[in-house]
Short mmCIF file of N, CA, C and O in Angstrom, two decimals:
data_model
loop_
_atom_site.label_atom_id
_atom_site.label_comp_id
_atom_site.label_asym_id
_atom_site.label_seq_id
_atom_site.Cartn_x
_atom_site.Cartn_y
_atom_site.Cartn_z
N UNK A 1 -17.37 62.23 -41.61
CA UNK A 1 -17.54 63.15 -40.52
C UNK A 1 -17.79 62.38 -39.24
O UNK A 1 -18.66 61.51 -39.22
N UNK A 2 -16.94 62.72 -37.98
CA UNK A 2 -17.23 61.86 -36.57
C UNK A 2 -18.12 62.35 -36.37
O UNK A 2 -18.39 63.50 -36.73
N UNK A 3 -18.97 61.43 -35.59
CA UNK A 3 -19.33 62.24 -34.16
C UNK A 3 -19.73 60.46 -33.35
O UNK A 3 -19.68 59.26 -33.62
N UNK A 4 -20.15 61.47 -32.13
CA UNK A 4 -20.16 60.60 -30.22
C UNK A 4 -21.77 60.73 -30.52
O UNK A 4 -22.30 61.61 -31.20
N UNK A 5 -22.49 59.53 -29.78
CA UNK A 5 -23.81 59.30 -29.76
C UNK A 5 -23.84 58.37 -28.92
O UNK A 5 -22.90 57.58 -29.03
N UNK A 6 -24.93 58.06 -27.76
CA UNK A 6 -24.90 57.20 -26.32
C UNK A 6 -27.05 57.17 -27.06
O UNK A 6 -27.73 57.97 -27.71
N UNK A 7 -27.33 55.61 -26.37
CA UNK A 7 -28.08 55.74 -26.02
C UNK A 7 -28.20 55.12 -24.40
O UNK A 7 -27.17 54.85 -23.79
N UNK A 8 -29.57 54.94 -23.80
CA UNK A 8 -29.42 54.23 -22.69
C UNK A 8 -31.38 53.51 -22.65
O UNK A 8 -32.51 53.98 -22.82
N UNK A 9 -30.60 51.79 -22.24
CA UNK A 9 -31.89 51.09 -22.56
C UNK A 9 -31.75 50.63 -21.19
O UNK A 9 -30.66 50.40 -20.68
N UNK A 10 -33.55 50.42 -20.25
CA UNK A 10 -33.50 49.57 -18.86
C UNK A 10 -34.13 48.78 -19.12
O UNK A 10 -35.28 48.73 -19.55
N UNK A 11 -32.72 47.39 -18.67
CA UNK A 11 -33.11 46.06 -19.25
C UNK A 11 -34.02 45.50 -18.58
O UNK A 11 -34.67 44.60 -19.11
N UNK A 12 -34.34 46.01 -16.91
CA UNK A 12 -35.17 45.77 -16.11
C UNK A 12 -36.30 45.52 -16.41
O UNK A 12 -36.88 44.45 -16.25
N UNK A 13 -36.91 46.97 -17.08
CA UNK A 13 -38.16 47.61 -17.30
C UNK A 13 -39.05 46.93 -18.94
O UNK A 13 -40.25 46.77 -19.15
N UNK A 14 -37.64 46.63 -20.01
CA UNK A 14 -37.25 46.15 -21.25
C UNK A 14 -37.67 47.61 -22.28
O UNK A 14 -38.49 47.71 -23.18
N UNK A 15 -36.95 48.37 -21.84
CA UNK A 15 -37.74 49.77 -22.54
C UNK A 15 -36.89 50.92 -22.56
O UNK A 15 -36.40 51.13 -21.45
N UNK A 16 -36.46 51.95 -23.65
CA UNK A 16 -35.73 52.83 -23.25
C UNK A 16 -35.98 53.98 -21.59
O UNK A 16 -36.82 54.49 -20.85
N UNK A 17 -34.67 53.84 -21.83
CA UNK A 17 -34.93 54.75 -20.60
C UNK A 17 -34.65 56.61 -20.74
O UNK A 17 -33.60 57.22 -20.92
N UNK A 18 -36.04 57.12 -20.57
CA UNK A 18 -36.25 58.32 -20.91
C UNK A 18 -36.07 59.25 -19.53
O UNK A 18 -36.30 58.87 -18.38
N UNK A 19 -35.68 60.32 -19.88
CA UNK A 19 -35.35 61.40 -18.99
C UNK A 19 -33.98 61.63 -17.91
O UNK A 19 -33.89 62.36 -16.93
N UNK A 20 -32.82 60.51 -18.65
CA UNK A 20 -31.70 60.51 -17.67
C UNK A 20 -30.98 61.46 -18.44
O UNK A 20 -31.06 61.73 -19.64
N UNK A 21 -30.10 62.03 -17.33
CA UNK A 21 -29.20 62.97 -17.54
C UNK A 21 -27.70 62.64 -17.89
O UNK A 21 -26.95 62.01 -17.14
N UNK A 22 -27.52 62.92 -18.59
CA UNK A 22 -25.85 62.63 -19.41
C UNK A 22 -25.04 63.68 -18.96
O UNK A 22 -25.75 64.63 -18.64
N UNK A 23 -24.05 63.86 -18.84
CA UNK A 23 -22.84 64.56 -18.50
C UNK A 23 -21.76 63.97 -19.62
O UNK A 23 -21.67 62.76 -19.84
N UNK A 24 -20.84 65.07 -20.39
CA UNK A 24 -19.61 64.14 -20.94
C UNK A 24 -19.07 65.40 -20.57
O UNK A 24 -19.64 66.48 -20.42
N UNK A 25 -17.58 65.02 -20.41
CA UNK A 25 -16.50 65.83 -19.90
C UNK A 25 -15.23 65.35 -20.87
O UNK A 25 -15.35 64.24 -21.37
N UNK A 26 -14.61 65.75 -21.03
CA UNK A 26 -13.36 66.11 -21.77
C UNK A 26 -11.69 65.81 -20.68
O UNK A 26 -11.18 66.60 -19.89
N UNK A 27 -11.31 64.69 -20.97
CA UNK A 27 -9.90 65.00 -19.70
C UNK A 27 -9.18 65.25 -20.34
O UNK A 27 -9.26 64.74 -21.46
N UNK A 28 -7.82 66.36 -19.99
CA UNK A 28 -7.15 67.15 -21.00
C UNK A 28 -5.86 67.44 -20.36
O UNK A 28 -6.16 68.47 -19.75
N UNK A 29 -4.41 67.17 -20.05
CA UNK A 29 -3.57 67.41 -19.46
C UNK A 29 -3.67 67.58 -17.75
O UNK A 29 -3.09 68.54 -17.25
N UNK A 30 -4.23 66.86 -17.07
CA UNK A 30 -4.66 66.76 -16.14
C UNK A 30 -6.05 67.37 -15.64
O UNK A 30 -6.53 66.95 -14.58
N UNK A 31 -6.54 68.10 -16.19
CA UNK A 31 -7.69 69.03 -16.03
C UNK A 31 -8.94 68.32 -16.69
O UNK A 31 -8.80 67.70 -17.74
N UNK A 32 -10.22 68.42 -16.01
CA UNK A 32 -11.60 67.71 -16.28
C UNK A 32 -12.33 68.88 -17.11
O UNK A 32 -12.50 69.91 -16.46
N UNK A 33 -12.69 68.87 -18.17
CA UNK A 33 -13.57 70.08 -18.82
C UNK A 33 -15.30 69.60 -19.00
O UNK A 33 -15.53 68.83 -19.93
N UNK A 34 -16.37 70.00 -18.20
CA UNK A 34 -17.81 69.46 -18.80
C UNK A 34 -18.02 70.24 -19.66
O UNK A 34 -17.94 71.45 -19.49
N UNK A 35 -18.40 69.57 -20.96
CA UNK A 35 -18.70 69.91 -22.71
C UNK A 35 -20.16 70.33 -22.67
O UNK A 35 -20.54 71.35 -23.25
N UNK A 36 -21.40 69.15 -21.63
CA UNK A 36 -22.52 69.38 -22.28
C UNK A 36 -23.11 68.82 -21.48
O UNK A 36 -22.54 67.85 -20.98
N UNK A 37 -24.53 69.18 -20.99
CA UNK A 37 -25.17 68.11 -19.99
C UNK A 37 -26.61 68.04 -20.94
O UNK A 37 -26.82 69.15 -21.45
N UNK A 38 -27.50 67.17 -21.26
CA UNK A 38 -28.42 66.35 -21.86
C UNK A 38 -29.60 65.82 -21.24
O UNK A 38 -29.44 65.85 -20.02
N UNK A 39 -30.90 65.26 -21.61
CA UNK A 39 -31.37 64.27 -21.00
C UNK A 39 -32.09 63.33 -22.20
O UNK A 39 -32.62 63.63 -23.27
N UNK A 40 -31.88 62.09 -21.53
CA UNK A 40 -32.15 60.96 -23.37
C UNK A 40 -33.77 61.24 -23.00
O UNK A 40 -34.28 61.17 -21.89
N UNK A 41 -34.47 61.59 -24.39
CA UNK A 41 -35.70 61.45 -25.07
C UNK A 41 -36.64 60.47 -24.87
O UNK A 41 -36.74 59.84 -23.82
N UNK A 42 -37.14 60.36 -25.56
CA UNK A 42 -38.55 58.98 -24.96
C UNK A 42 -38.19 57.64 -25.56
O UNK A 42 -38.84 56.63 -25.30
N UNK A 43 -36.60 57.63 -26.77
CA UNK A 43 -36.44 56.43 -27.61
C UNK A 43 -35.10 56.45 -26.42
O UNK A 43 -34.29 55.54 -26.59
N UNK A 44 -34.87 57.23 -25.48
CA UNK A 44 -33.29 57.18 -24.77
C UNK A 44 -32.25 57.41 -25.67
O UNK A 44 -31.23 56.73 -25.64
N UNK A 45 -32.38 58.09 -26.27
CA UNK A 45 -31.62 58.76 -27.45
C UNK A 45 -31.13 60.47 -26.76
O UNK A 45 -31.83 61.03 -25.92
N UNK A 46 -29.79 61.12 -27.33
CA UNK A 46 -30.39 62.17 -27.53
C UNK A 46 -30.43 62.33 -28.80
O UNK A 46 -29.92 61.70 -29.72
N UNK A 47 -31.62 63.92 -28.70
CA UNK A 47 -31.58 64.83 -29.90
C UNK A 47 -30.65 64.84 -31.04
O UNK A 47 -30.86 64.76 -32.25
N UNK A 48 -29.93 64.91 -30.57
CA UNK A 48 -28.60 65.60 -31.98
C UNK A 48 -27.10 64.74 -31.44
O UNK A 48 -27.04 64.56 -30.23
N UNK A 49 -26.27 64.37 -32.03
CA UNK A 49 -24.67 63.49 -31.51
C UNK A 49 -24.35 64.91 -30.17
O UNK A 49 -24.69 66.09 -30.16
N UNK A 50 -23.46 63.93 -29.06
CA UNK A 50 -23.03 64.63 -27.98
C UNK A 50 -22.38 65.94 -28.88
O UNK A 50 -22.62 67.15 -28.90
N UNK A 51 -21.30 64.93 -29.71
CA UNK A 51 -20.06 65.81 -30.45
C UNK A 51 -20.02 65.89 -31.96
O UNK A 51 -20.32 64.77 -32.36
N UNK A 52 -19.80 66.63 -32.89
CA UNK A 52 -20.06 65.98 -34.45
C UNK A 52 -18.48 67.05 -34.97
O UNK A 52 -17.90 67.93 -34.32
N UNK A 53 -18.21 66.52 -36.30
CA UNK A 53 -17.55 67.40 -36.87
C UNK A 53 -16.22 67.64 -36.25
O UNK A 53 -15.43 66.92 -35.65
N UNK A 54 -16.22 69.09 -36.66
CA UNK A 54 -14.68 69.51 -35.98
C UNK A 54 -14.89 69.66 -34.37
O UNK A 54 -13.89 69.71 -33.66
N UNK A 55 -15.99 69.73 -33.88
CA UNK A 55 -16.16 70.04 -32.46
C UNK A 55 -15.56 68.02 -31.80
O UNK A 55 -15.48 67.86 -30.58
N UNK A 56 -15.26 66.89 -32.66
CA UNK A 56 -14.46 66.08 -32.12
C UNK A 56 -13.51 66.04 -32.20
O UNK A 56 -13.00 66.35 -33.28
N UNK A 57 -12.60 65.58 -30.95
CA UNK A 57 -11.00 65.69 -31.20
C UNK A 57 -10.65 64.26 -30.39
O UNK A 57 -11.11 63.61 -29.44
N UNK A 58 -9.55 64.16 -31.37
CA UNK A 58 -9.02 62.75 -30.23
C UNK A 58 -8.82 63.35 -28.90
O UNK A 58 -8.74 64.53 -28.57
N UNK A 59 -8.76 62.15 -28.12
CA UNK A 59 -8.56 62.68 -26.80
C UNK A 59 -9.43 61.28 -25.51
O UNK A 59 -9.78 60.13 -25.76
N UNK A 60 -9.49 61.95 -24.37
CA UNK A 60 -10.00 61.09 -23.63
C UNK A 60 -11.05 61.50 -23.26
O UNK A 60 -10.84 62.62 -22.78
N UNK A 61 -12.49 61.17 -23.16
CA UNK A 61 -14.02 61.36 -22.94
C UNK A 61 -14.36 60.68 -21.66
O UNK A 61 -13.68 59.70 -21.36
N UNK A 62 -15.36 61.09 -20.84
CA UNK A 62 -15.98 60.68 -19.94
C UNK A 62 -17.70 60.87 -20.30
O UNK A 62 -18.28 61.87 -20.72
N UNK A 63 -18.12 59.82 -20.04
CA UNK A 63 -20.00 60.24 -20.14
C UNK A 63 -20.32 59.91 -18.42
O UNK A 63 -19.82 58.93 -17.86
N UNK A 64 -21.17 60.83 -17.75
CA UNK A 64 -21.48 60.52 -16.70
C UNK A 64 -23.05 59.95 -16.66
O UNK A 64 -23.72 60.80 -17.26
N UNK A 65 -23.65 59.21 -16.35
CA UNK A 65 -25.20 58.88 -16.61
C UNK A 65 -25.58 59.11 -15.53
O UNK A 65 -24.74 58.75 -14.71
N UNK A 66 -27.01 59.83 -14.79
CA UNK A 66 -27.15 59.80 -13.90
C UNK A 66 -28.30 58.70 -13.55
O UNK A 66 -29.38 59.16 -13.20
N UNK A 67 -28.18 57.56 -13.60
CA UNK A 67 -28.13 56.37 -13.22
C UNK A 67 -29.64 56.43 -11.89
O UNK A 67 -30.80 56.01 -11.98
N UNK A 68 -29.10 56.94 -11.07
CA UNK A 68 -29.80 57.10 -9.50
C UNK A 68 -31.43 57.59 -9.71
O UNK A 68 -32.55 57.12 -9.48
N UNK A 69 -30.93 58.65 -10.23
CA UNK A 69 -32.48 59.94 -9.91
C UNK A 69 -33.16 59.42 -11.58
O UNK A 69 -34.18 60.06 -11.84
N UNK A 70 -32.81 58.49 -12.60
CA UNK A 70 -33.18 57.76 -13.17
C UNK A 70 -34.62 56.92 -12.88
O UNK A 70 -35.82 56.94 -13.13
N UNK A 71 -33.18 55.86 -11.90
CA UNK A 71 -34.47 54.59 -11.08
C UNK A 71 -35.18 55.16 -10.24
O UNK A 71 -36.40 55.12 -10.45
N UNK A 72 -34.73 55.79 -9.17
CA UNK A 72 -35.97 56.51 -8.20
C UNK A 72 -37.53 56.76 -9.12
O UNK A 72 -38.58 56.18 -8.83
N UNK A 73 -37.38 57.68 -10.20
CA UNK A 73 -38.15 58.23 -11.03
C UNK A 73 -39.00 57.21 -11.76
O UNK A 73 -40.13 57.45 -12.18
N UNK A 74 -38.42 56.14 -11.88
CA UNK A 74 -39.04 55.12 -12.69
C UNK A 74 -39.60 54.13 -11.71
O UNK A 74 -40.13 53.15 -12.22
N UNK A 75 -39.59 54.20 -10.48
CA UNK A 75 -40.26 53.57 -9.55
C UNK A 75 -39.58 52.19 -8.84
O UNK A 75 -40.12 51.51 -7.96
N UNK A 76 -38.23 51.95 -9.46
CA UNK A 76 -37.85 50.61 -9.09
C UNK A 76 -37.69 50.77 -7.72
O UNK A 76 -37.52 51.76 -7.00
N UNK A 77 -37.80 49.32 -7.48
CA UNK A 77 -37.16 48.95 -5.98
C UNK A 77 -36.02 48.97 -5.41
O UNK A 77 -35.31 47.97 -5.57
N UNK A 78 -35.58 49.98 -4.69
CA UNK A 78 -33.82 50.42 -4.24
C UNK A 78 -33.47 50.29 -3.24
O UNK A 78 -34.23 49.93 -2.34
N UNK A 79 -32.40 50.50 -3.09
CA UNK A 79 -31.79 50.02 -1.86
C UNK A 79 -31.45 51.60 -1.17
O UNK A 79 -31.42 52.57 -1.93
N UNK A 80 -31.23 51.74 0.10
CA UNK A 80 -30.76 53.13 0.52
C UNK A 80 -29.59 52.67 1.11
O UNK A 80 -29.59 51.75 1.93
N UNK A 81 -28.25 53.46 0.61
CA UNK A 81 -27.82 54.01 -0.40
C UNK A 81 -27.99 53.37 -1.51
O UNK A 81 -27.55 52.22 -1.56
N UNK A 82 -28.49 53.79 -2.41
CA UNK A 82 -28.20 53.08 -3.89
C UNK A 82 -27.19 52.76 -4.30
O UNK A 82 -26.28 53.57 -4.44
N UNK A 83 -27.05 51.19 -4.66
CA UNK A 83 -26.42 50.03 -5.60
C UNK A 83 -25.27 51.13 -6.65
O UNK A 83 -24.12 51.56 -6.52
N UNK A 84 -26.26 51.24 -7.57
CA UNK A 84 -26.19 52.57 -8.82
C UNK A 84 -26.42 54.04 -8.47
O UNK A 84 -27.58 54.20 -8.09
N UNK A 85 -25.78 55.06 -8.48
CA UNK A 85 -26.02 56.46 -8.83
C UNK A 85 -25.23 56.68 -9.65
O UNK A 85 -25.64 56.18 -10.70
N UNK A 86 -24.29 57.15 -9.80
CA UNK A 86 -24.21 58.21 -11.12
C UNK A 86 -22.74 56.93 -11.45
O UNK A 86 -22.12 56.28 -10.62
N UNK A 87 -22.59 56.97 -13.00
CA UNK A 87 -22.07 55.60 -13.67
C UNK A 87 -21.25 56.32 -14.64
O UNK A 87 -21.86 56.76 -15.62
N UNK A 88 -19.55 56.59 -14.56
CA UNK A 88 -19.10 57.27 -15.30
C UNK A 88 -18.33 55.97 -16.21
O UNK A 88 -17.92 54.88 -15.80
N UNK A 89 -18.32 56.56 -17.60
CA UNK A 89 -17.55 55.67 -18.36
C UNK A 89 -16.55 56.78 -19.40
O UNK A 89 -16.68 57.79 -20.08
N UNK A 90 -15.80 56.08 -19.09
CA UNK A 90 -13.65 56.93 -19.41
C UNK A 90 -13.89 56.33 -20.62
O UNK A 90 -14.18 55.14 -20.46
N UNK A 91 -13.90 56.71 -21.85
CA UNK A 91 -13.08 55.86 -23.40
C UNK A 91 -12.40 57.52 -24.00
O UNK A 91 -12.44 58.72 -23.74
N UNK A 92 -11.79 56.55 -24.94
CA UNK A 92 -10.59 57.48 -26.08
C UNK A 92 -11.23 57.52 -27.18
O UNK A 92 -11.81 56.48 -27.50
N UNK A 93 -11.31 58.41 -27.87
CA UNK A 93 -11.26 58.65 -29.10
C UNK A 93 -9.85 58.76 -29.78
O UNK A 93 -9.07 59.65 -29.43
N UNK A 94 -9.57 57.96 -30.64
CA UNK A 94 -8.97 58.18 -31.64
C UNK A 94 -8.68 58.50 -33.51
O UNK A 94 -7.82 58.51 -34.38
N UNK A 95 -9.63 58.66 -33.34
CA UNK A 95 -10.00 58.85 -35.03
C UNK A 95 -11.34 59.90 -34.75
O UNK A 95 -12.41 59.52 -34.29
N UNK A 96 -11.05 61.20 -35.09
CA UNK A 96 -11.89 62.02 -35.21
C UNK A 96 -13.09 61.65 -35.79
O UNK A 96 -14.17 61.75 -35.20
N UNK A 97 -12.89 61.05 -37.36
CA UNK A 97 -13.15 60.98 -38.41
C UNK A 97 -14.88 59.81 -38.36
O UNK A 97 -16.00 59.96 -38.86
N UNK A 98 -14.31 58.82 -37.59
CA UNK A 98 -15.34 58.20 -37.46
C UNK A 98 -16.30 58.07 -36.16
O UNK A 98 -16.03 58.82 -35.22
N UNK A 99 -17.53 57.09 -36.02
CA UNK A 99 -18.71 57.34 -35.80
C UNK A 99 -18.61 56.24 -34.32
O UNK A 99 -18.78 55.02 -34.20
N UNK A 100 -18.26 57.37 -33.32
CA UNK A 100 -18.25 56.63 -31.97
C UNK A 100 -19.80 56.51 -31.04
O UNK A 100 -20.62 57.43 -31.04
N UNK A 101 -20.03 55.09 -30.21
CA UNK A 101 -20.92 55.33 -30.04
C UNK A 101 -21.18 54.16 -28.59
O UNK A 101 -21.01 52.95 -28.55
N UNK A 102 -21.58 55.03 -27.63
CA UNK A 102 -21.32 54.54 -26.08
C UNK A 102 -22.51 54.38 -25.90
O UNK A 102 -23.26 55.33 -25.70
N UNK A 103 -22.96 53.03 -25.95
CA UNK A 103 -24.87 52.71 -25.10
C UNK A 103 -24.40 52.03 -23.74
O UNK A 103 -23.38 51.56 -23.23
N UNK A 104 -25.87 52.29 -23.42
CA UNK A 104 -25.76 52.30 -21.46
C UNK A 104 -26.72 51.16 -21.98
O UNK A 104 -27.52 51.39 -22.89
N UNK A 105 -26.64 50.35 -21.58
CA UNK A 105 -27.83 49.08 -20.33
C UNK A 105 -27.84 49.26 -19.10
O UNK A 105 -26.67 49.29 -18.72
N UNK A 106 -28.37 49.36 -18.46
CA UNK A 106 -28.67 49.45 -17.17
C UNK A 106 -29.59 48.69 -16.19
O UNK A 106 -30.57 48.50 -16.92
N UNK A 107 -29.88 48.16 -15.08
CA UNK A 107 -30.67 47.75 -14.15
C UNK A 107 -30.40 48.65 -12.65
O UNK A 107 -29.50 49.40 -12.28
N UNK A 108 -31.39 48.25 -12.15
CA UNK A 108 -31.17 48.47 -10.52
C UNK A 108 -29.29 48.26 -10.05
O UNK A 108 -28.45 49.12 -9.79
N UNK A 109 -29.19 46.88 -10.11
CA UNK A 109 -27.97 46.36 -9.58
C UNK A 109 -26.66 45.60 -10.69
O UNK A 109 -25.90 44.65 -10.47
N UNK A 110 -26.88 46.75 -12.25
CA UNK A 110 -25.78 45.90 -13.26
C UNK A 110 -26.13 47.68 -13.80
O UNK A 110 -26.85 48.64 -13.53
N UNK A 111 -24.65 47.05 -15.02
CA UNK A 111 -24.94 47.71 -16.10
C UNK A 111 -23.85 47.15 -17.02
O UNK A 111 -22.92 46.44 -16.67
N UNK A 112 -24.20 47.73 -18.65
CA UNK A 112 -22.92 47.23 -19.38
C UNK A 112 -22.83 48.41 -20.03
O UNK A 112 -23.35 49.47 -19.67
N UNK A 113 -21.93 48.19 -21.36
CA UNK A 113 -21.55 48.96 -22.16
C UNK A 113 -20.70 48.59 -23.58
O UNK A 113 -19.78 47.80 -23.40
N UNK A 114 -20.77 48.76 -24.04
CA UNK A 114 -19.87 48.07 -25.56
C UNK A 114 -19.83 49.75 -26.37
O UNK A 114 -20.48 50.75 -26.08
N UNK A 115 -18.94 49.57 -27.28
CA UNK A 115 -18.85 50.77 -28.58
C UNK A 115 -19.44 49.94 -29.55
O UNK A 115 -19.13 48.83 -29.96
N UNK A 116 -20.61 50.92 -29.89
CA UNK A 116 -21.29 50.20 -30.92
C UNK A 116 -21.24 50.92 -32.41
O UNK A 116 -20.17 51.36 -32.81
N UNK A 117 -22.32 51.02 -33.13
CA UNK A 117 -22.10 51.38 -33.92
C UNK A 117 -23.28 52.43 -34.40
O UNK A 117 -23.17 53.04 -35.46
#
């Protein structure tokens, strides 16, 4: 059974990062669909997979992190305009079937990303 699962860790801080807001959207024959909006937990997890089951389909995914109102919240030192606000990442699904999984790292002025596991 698939499903989509993100966490998000600030490498800054060395600690999950709790209370950011996720966005994933769906791109679909030219058209943007938002599926679900979230906020990661106190491990920067969410609750339950974005997507599980038949509710995944191949296709093309977007996660939006809101990155910005994140750091403000957590007290770092910013720049006006901010470096980072909102940090979208585009991947494909292709295999329903298995267990996709998009983590955020983040700082003030970086971020990465890998499909993990």
């Amino acid at each position: 059974m698939g499903r989509l699962t993100t966490h998000v860790l600030d490498t800054a801080l060395g600690k999950p990062a709790a209370g950011m807001k996720i966005e994933l959207l769906r791109h679909q024959a030219g058209a943007i669909a938002v599926l679900k909006s979230v906020a990661t937990n106190d491990d920067g997890r969410c609750d339950a997979p974005l997507l599980a089951d038949e509710d995944l389909l191949a296709g093309t995914y977007e996660l939006r992190f809101h990155a910005g109102d994140y750091l403000k919240a957590s007290g770092a030192s910013l720049t006006d305009p901010l470096f980072l606000d909102i940090i979208p990442i585009r991947f494909g699904i292709s295999d329903p079937a298995a267990h996709y999984h998009v983590p955020l790292l983040i700082s003030p002025y970086g971020y990465s990303t890998y499909r993990g596991s």
